Coordinates of N, CA and C in Angstrom, one line a residue:
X255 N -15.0 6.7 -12.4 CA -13.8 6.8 -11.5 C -13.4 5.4 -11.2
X256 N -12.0 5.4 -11.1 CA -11.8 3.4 -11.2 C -10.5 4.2 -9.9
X257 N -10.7 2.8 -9.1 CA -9.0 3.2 -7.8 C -8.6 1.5 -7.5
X258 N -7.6 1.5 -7.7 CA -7.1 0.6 -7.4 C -6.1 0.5 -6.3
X259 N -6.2 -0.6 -5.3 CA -5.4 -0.8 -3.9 C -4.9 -2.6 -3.8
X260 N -4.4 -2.2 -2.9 CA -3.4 -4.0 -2.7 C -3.5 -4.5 -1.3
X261 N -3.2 -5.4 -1.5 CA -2.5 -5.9 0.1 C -1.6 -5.1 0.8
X262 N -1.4 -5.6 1.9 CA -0.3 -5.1 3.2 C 1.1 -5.5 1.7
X263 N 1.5 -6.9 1.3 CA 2.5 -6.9 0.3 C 2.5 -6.8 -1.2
X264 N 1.2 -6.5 -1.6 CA 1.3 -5.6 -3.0 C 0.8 -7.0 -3.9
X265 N 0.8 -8.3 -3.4 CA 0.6 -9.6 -4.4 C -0.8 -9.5 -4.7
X266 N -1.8 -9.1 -4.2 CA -3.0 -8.9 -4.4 C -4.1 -7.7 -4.4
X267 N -4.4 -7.0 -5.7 CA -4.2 -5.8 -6.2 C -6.1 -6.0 -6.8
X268 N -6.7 -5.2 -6.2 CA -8.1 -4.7 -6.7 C -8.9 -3.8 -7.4
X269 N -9.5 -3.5 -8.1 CA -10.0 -2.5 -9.1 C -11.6 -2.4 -8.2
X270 N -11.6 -1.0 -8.0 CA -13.1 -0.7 -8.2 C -13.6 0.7 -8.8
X271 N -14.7 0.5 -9.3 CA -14.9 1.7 -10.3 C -16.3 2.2 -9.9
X272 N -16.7 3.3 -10.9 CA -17.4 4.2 -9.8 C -17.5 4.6 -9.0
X273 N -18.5 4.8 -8.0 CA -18.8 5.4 -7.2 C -19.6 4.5 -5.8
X274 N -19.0 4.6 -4.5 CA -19.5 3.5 -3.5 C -20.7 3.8 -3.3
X275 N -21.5 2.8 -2.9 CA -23.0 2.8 -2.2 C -23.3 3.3 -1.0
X276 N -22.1 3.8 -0.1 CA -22.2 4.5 0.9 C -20.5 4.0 1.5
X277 N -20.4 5.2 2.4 CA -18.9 5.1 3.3 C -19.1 5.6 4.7
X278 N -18.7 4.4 5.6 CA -18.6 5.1 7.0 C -17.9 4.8 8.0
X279 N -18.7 4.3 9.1 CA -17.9 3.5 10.7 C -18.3 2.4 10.8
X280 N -17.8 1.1 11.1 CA -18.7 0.3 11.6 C -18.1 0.2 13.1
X281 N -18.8 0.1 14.5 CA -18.0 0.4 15.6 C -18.7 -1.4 16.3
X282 N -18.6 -2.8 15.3 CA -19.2 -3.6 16.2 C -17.6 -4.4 16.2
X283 N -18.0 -5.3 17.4 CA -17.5 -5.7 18.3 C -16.4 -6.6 17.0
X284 N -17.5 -7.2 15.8 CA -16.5 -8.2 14.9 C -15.3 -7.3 14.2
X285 N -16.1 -6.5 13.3 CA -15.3 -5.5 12.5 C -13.6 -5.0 13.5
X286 N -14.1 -4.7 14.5 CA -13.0 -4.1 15.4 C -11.8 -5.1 15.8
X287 N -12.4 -6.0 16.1 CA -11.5 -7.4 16.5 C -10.7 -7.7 14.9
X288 N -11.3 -7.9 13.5 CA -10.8 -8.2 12.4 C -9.9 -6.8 12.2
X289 N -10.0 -5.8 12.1 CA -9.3 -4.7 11.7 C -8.5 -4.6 12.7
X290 N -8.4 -5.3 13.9 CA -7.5 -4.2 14.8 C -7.5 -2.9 15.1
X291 N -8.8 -2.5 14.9 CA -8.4 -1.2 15.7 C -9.5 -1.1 15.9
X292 N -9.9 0.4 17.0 CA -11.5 0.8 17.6 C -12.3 1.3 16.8
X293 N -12.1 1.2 15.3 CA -13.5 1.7 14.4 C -12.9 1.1 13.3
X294 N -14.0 0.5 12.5 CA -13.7 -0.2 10.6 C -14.2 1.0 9.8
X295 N -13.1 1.8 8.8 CA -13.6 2.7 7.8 C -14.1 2.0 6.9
X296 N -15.6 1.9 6.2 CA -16.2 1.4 5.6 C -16.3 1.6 4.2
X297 N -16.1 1.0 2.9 CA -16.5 1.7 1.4 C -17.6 0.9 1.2
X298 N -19.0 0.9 0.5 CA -19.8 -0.4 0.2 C -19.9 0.2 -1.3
X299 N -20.0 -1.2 -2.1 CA -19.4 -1.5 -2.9 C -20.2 -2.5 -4.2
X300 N -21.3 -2.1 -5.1 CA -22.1 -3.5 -5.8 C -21.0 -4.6 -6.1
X301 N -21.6 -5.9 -5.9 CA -20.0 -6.9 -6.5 C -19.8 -6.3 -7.5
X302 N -20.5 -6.0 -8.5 CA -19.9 -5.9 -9.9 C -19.2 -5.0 -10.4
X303 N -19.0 -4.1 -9.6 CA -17.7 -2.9 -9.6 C -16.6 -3.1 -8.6
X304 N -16.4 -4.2 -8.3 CA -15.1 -4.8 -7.7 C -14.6 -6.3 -8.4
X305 N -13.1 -5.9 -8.5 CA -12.7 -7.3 -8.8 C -11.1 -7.3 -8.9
X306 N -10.4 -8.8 -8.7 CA -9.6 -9.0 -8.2 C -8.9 -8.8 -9.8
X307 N -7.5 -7.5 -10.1 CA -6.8 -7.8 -10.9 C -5.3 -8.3 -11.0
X308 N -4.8 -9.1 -9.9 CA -4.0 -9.5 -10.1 C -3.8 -10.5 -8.5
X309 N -3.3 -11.2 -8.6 CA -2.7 -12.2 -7.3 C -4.1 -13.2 -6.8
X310 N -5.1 -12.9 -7.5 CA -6.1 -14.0 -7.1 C -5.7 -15.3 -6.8
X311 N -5.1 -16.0 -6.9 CA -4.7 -17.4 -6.4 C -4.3 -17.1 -4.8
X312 N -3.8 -15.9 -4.4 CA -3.6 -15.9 -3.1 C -4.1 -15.4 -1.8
X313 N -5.6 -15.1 -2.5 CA -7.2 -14.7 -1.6 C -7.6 -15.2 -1.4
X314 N -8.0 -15.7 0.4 CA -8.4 -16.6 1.4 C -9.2 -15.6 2.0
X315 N -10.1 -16.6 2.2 CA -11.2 -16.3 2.7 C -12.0 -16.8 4.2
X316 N -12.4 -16.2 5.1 CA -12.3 -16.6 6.4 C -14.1 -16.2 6.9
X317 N -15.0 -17.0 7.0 CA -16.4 -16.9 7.0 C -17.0 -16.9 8.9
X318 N -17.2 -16.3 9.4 CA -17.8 -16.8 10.8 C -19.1 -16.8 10.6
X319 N -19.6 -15.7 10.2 CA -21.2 -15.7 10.1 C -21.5 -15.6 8.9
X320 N -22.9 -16.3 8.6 CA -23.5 -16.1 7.2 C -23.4 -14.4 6.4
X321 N -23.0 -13.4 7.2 CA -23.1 -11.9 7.1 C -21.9 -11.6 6.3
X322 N -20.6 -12.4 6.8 CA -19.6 -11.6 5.9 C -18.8 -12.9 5.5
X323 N -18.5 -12.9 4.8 CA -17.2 -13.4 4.1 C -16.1 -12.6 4.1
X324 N -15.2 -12.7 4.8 CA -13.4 -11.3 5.2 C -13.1 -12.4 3.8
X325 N -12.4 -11.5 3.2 CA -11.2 -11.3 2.3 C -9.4 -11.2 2.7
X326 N -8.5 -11.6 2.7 CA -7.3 -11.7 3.0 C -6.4 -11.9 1.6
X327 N -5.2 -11.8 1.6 CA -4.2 -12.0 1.1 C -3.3 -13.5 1.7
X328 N -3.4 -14.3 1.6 CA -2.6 -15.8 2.5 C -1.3 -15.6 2.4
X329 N -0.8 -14.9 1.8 CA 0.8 -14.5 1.7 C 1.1 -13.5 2.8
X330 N 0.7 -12.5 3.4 CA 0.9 -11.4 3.8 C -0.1 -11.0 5.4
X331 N -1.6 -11.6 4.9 CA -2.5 -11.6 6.0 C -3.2 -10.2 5.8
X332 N -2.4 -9.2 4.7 CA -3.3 -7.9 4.5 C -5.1 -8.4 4.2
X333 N -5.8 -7.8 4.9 CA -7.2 -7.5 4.3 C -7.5 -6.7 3.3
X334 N -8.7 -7.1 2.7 CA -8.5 -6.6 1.3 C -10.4 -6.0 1.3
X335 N -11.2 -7.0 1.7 CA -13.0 -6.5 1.4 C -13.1 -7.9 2.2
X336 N -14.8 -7.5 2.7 CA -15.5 -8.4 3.0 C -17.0 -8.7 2.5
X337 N -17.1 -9.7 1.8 CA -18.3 -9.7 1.2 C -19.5 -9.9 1.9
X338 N -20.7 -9.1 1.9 CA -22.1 -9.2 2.4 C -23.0 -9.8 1.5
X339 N -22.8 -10.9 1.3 CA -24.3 -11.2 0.6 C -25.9 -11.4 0.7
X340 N -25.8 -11.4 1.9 CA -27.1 -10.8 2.4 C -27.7 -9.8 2.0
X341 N -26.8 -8.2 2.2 CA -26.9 -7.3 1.9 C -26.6 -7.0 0.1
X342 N -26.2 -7.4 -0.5 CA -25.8 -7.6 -2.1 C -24.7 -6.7 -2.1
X343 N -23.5 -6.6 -1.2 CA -22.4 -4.9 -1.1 C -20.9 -6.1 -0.5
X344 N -20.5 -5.3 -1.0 CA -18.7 -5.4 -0.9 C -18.3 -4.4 -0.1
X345 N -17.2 -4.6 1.1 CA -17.1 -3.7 1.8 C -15.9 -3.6 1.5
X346 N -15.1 -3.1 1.1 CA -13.9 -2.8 0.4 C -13.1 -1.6 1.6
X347 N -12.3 -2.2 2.6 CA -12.1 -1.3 3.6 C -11.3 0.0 2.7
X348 N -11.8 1.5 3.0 CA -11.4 2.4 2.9 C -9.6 2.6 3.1
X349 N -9.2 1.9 4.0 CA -7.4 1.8 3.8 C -7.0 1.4 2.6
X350 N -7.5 0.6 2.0 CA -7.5 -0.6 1.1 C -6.8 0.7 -0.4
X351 N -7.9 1.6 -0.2 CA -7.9 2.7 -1.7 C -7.5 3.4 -1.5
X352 N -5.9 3.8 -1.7 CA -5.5 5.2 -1.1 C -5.7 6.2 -1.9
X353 N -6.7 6.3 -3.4 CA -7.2 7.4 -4.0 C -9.0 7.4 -3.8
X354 N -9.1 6.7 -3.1 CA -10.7 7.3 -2.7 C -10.8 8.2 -1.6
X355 N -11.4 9.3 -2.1 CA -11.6 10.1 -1.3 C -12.4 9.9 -0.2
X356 N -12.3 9.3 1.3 CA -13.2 8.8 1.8 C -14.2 9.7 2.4
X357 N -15.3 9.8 2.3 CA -16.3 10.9 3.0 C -17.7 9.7 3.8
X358 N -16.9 9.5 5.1 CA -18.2 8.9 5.9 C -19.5 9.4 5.7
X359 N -20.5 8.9 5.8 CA -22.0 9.5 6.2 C -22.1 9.6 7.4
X360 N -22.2 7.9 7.8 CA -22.6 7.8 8.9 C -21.7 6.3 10.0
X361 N -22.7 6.3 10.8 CA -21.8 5.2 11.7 C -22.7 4.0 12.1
X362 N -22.5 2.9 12.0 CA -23.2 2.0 12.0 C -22.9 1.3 13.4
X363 N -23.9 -0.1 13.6 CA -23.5 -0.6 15.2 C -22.7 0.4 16.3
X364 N -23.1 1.8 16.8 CA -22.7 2.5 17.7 C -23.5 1.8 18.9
X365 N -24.1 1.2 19.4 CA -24.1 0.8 20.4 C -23.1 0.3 21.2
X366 N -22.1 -0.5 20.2 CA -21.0 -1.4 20.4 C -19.7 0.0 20.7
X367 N -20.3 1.0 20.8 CA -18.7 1.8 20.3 C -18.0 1.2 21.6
X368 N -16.0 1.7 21.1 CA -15.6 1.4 22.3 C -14.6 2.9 22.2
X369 N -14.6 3.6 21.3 CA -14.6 4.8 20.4 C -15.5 6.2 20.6
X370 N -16.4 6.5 21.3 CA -17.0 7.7 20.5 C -16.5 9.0 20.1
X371 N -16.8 9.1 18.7 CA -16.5 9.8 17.8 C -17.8 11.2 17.7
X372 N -17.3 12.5 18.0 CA -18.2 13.2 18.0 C -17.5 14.2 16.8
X373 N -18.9 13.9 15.2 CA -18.0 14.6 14.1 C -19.4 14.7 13.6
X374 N -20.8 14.8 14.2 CA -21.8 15.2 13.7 C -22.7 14.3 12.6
X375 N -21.9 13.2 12.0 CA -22.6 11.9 11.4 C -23.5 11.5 12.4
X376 N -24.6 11.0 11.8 CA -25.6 10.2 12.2 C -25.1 8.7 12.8
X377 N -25.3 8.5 14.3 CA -25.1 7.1 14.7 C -26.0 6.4 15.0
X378 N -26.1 5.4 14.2 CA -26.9 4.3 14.3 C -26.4 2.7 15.4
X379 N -27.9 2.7 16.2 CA -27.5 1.7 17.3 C -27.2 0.5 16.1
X380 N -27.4 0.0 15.6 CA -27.2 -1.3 14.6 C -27.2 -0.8 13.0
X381 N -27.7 -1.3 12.4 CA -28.3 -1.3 10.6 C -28.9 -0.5 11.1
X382 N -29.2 0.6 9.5 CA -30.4 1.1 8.9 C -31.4 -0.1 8.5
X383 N -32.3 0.1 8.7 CA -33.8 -0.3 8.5 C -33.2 -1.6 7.5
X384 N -33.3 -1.2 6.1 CA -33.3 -1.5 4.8 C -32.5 -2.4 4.9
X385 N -31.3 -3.1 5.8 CA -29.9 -3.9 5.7 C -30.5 -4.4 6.8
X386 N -32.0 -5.0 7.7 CA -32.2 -5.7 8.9 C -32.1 -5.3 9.8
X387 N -31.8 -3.6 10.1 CA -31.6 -3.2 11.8 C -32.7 -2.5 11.9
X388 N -32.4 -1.9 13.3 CA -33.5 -1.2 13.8 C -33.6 0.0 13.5
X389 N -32.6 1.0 12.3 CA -32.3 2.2 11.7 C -32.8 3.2 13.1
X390 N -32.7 2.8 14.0 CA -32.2 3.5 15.4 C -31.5 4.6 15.7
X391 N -31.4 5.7 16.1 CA -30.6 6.6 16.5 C -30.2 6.5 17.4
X392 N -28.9 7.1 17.5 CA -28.4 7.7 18.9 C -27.6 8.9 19.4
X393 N -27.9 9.3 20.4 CA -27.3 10.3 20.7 C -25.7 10.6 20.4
X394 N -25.4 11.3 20.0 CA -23.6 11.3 19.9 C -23.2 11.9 21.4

């Protein structure tokens, strides 16, 4: 399965293929503030099934923490992915692909919500285990 998505103005156009490593929420405080809105729909993504086919010259990149590298378009300001290499995953926001079927699992950093979402997904106070959190529950 291959989907391709763009910028907010279409100059910078991405391919990903297969199938994501997992799809969800992320409800922390950064994600929210970068997306503009009270929850980040999440796709994760190995690098090697994502890549830039067209408008690369105008992909800027914006780093706060060693955790993500955001992805942008400098023409337009659309977001496009943010790389985790800590984690070895591309987070290829779910807006981004308008032929991926998005099916959340679960919800990540819900301690931070400013949102709750009651839709029976598993909410995790931070990471699962395996990605450095406390794979913590919480109550919905």
């Amino acid at each position: 399965m291959t989907h391709v998505g763009s910028c907010f103005c279409g100059t910078v156009q991405l391919e990903v293929t297969g199938e994501p490593e997992a799809m969800g929420y992320c409800h922390c405080q950064s994600c929210r503030s970068w997306s503009g809105g009270p929850v980040n729909a999440f796709s994760l993504w190995k690098p090697e099934a994502v890549r830039i086919i067209s408008g690369s010259d105008e992909v800027a990149t914006y780093q706060k923490t060693a955790f993500s590298q955001r992805q942008y378009c400098a023409k337009c300001g659309g977001h496009l992915m943010t790389n985790h290499p800590t984690l070895g995953l591309v987070d290829v926001f779910a807006a981004t692909l308008p032929t991926l079927a998005f099916a959340p699992g679960v919800h990540v950093n819900y301690a931070q919500t400013v949102l709750p979402m009651h839709d029976g997904l598993p909410k995790l106070k931070d990471f699962p285990a395996e990605f450095g959190g406390s794979g913590e529950s919480m109550a919905e």
